[in-house]
């Protein structure tokens, strides 16, 4: 008889920073990222994040890094930041070996619940590189809509990655969270 372990959610602490950085880098960059379907390896080289940025996100008020774990092992994470009636969702990473198994959907759902119930937010917002059509479609299947509002990619700022092409930009995606603040 096989028993499936339950996933648990918790807010990250400073002690989690190295594991979060390793997870995010493995999901987005290099050969390890190519094992999953969310890689940016064809679009960007260099780092996706670093310990300073992650530690800052953990420590900042109105900011939380949410972790999904099973049996004490970090499998997925995301960053939430409260911005008035909206929560910004970013730095979403699932262990490449665990992708396409529903963990991302679980974590996104918990992030939406937290933003709505704990923070009273009525919207979830995110930006996604427009060339990531498969990822945008995944978010659309979960109720997010494209806004047609774009932001330039921060070319020349290597802390965000080293672009492999010159046409990168972000599109804002939004979702209304039922039961949020009036």
mmCIF file of C-alpha atoms in Angstrom:
data_model
loop_
_atom_site.group_PDB
_atom_site.id
_atom_site.type_symbol
_atom_site.label_atom_id
_atom_site.label_comp_id
_atom_site.label_asym_id
_atom_site.label_seq_id
_atom_site.Cartn_x
_atom_site.Cartn_y
_atom_site.Cartn_z
ATOM 1 C CA UNK A 1 0.000 0.000 0.000
ATOM 2 C CA UNK A 2 1.338 3.422 -0.991
ATOM 3 C CA UNK A 3 0.638 6.534 1.035
ATOM 4 C CA UNK A 4 0.907 9.862 -0.730
ATOM 5 C CA UNK A 5 2.422 12.612 1.387
ATOM 6 C CA UNK A 6 0.487 15.832 1.720
ATOM 7 C CA UNK A 7 1.956 19.114 0.607
ATOM 8 C CA UNK A 8 2.234 21.887 3.161
ATOM 9 C CA UNK A 9 2.526 25.638 2.729
ATOM 10 C CA UNK A 10 4.453 28.106 4.868
ATOM 11 C CA UNK A 11 6.042 31.529 4.729
ATOM 12 C CA UNK A 12 9.781 31.533 4.115
ATOM 13 C CA UNK A 13 12.259 32.658 6.744
ATOM 14 C CA UNK A 14 15.797 33.951 6.374
ATOM 15 C CA UNK A 15 17.060 30.377 6.858
ATOM 16 C CA UNK A 16 15.248 29.350 3.641
ATOM 17 C CA UNK A 17 17.017 31.875 1.394
ATOM 18 C CA UNK A 18 19.747 29.551 -0.021
ATOM 19 C CA UNK A 19 17.214 26.819 -0.861
ATOM 20 C CA UNK A 20 14.881 29.327 -2.542
ATOM 21 C CA UNK A 21 17.690 30.770 -4.668
ATOM 22 C CA UNK A 22 18.747 27.256 -5.717
ATOM 23 C CA UNK A 23 15.159 26.302 -6.603
ATOM 24 C CA UNK A 24 14.515 29.448 -8.644
ATOM 25 C CA UNK A 25 17.805 29.160 -10.514
ATOM 26 C CA UNK A 26 17.189 25.471 -11.273
ATOM 27 C CA UNK A 27 13.720 26.192 -12.654
ATOM 28 C CA UNK A 28 14.666 29.096 -14.907
ATOM 29 C CA UNK A 29 18.282 28.865 -15.991
ATOM 30 C CA UNK A 30 20.758 26.465 -17.532
ATOM 31 C CA UNK A 31 20.390 22.782 -18.308
ATOM 32 C CA UNK A 32 18.466 21.972 -15.124
ATOM 33 C CA UNK A 33 15.712 24.370 -16.186
ATOM 34 C CA UNK A 34 15.382 22.539 -19.497
ATOM 35 C CA UNK A 35 14.095 19.468 -17.619
ATOM 36 C CA UNK A 36 10.879 21.365 -16.899
ATOM 37 C CA UNK A 37 8.666 23.365 -19.213
ATOM 38 C CA UNK A 38 9.023 26.772 -17.516
ATOM 39 C CA UNK A 39 12.633 27.477 -18.406
ATOM 40 C CA UNK A 40 13.796 30.843 -19.687
ATOM 41 C CA UNK A 41 17.105 29.317 -20.849
ATOM 42 C CA UNK A 42 16.411 30.076 -24.525
ATOM 43 C CA UNK A 43 15.674 33.709 -23.693
ATOM 44 C CA UNK A 44 18.094 34.597 -20.900
ATOM 45 C CA UNK A 45 21.457 33.605 -19.482
ATOM 46 C CA UNK A 46 22.903 34.652 -16.150
ATOM 47 C CA UNK A 47 21.087 34.680 -12.830
ATOM 48 C CA UNK A 48 17.337 34.809 -12.196
ATOM 49 C CA UNK A 49 17.704 36.007 -8.587
ATOM 50 C CA UNK A 50 20.247 36.100 -5.777
ATOM 51 C CA UNK A 51 20.399 35.761 -2.002
ATOM 52 C CA UNK A 52 20.246 39.528 -1.420
ATOM 53 C CA UNK A 53 17.003 39.932 -3.414
ATOM 54 C CA UNK A 54 15.380 36.887 -1.822
ATOM 55 C CA UNK A 55 16.387 37.910 1.720
ATOM 56 C CA UNK A 56 14.985 41.383 1.056
ATOM 57 C CA UNK A 57 11.670 39.887 -0.112
ATOM 58 C CA UNK A 58 11.506 37.705 3.016
ATOM 59 C CA UNK A 59 12.164 40.657 5.344
ATOM 60 C CA UNK A 60 10.096 43.409 3.699
ATOM 61 C CA UNK A 61 6.697 44.324 5.172
ATOM 62 C CA UNK A 62 3.775 43.478 2.841
ATOM 63 C CA UNK A 63 5.950 40.860 1.152
ATOM 64 C CA UNK A 64 5.979 37.106 1.569
ATOM 65 C CA UNK A 65 7.699 34.202 -0.086
ATOM 66 C CA UNK A 66 5.352 31.250 0.066
ATOM 67 C CA UNK A 67 6.836 27.754 0.084
ATOM 68 C CA UNK A 68 5.275 24.443 -0.917
ATOM 69 C CA UNK A 69 6.950 21.469 0.754
ATOM 70 C CA UNK A 70 6.430 17.730 0.943
ATOM 71 C CA UNK A 71 8.111 15.732 3.692
ATOM 72 C CA UNK A 72 10.238 18.779 4.545
ATOM 73 C CA UNK A 73 11.546 19.105 0.956
ATOM 74 C CA UNK A 74 11.086 22.415 -0.881
ATOM 75 C CA UNK A 75 9.282 21.741 -4.163
ATOM 76 C CA UNK A 76 7.909 25.146 -5.175
ATOM 77 C CA UNK A 77 7.919 28.804 -4.152
ATOM 78 C CA UNK A 78 6.517 32.162 -5.144
ATOM 79 C CA UNK A 79 6.798 35.760 -4.037
ATOM 80 C CA UNK A 80 3.753 37.838 -3.117
ATOM 81 C CA UNK A 81 3.751 41.552 -2.475
ATOM 82 C CA UNK A 82 0.754 43.582 -1.349
ATOM 83 C CA UNK A 83 0.237 46.732 -3.402
ATOM 84 C CA UNK A 84 -3.015 48.256 -2.182
ATOM 85 C CA UNK A 85 -5.992 46.314 -3.493
ATOM 86 C CA UNK A 86 -3.734 44.078 -5.586
ATOM 87 C CA UNK A 87 -1.137 41.473 -4.783
ATOM 88 C CA UNK A 88 1.815 41.105 -7.126
ATOM 89 C CA UNK A 89 2.739 37.466 -7.866
ATOM 90 C CA UNK A 90 6.261 36.671 -9.029
ATOM 91 C CA UNK A 91 9.411 34.571 -8.754
ATOM 92 C CA UNK A 92 7.234 31.472 -9.214
ATOM 93 C CA UNK A 93 9.328 28.314 -9.320
ATOM 94 C CA UNK A 94 8.603 24.593 -9.258
ATOM 95 C CA UNK A 95 11.358 21.985 -9.076
ATOM 96 C CA UNK A 96 11.878 21.026 -12.762
ATOM 97 C CA UNK A 97 11.697 17.310 -11.908
ATOM 98 C CA UNK A 98 8.284 17.897 -10.289
ATOM 99 C CA UNK A 99 6.698 20.108 -12.970
ATOM 100 C CA UNK A 100 3.466 19.142 -14.748
ATOM 101 C CA UNK A 101 2.231 17.305 -11.650
ATOM 102 C CA UNK A 102 -0.107 19.965 -10.237
ATOM 103 C CA UNK A 103 2.220 21.541 -7.671
ATOM 104 C CA UNK A 104 2.279 24.895 -9.450
ATOM 105 C CA UNK A 105 -1.522 24.954 -9.614
ATOM 106 C CA UNK A 106 -1.685 24.185 -5.868
ATOM 107 C CA UNK A 107 0.792 26.917 -4.975
ATOM 108 C CA UNK A 108 -0.895 29.491 -7.202
ATOM 109 C CA UNK A 109 -4.245 28.655 -5.584
ATOM 110 C CA UNK A 110 -2.806 29.054 -2.094
ATOM 111 C CA UNK A 111 -1.172 32.370 -3.085
ATOM 112 C CA UNK A 112 -4.525 33.646 -4.366
ATOM 113 C CA UNK A 113 -6.273 32.482 -1.171
ATOM 114 C CA UNK A 114 -3.666 34.189 1.004
ATOM 115 C CA UNK A 115 -3.864 37.463 -0.961
ATOM 116 C CA UNK A 116 -7.655 37.462 -0.743
ATOM 117 C CA UNK A 117 -8.197 36.247 2.835
ATOM 118 C CA UNK A 118 -5.133 37.536 4.696
ATOM 119 C CA UNK A 119 -4.542 40.773 2.805
ATOM 120 C CA UNK A 120 -8.048 41.563 1.495
ATOM 121 C CA UNK A 121 -6.779 41.977 -2.063
ATOM 122 C CA UNK A 122 -9.287 41.906 -4.893
ATOM 123 C CA UNK A 123 -6.742 41.446 -7.705
ATOM 124 C CA UNK A 124 -3.667 39.353 -8.414
ATOM 125 C CA UNK A 125 -1.208 40.861 -10.887
ATOM 126 C CA UNK A 126 1.931 39.545 -12.537
ATOM 127 C CA UNK A 127 4.196 40.282 -15.448
ATOM 128 C CA UNK A 128 5.287 37.576 -17.877
ATOM 129 C CA UNK A 129 7.786 37.779 -20.731
ATOM 130 C CA UNK A 130 5.584 37.923 -23.855
ATOM 131 C CA UNK A 131 7.679 35.314 -25.670
ATOM 132 C CA UNK A 132 6.582 32.737 -23.045
ATOM 133 C CA UNK A 133 3.323 31.894 -24.852
ATOM 134 C CA UNK A 134 2.937 28.455 -23.228
ATOM 135 C CA UNK A 135 3.260 29.956 -19.745
ATOM 136 C CA UNK A 136 0.823 32.774 -20.538
ATOM 137 C CA UNK A 137 -1.667 30.161 -21.797
ATOM 138 C CA UNK A 138 -1.232 28.224 -18.500
ATOM 139 C CA UNK A 139 -2.121 31.372 -16.535
ATOM 140 C CA UNK A 140 -5.077 32.097 -18.831
ATOM 141 C CA UNK A 141 -6.461 28.618 -18.087
ATOM 142 C CA UNK A 142 -6.370 29.635 -14.408
ATOM 143 C CA UNK A 143 -8.416 32.786 -14.945
ATOM 144 C CA UNK A 144 -5.727 35.386 -15.668
ATOM 145 C CA UNK A 145 -6.273 37.768 -18.533
ATOM 146 C CA UNK A 146 -3.838 39.591 -20.727
ATOM 147 C CA UNK A 147 -4.154 43.347 -20.386
ATOM 148 C CA UNK A 148 -2.206 44.624 -23.395
ATOM 149 C CA UNK A 149 -0.153 46.690 -20.936
ATOM 150 C CA UNK A 150 3.577 46.173 -21.474
ATOM 151 C CA UNK A 151 6.770 46.984 -19.602
ATOM 152 C CA UNK A 152 10.230 46.990 -21.143
ATOM 153 C CA UNK A 153 12.744 44.330 -20.172
ATOM 154 C CA UNK A 154 15.528 45.862 -18.010
ATOM 155 C CA UNK A 155 18.305 45.512 -20.583
ATOM 156 C CA UNK A 156 21.752 46.256 -19.175
ATOM 157 C CA UNK A 157 20.829 45.148 -15.640
ATOM 158 C CA UNK A 158 22.445 41.719 -15.411
ATOM 159 C CA UNK A 159 20.869 41.013 -12.012
ATOM 160 C CA UNK A 160 17.689 40.253 -14.031
ATOM 161 C CA UNK A 161 19.504 38.027 -16.524
ATOM 162 C CA UNK A 162 21.510 38.434 -19.691
ATOM 163 C CA UNK A 163 19.142 38.598 -22.690
ATOM 164 C CA UNK A 164 19.769 36.285 -25.626
ATOM 165 C CA UNK A 165 17.543 38.417 -27.881
ATOM 166 C CA UNK A 166 16.679 42.096 -28.228
ATOM 167 C CA UNK A 167 12.862 41.983 -28.309
ATOM 168 C CA UNK A 168 11.992 40.936 -24.750
ATOM 169 C CA UNK A 169 9.229 42.720 -22.863
ATOM 170 C CA UNK A 170 6.722 41.945 -20.123
ATOM 171 C CA UNK A 171 2.929 41.907 -20.304
ATOM 172 C CA UNK A 172 0.749 42.538 -17.260
ATOM 173 C CA UNK A 173 -1.696 39.724 -16.470
ATOM 174 C CA UNK A 174 -4.479 40.165 -13.899
ATOM 175 C CA UNK A 175 -7.118 38.079 -12.177
ATOM 176 C CA UNK A 176 -9.995 39.216 -9.997
ATOM 177 C CA UNK A 177 -10.019 37.404 -6.671
ATOM 178 C CA UNK A 178 -13.543 36.598 -5.544
ATOM 179 C CA UNK A 179 -14.284 37.718 -2.006
ATOM 180 C CA UNK A 180 -11.469 40.274 -1.782
ATOM 181 C CA UNK A 181 -11.769 43.752 -0.307
ATOM 182 C CA UNK A 182 -14.729 45.841 -1.458
#
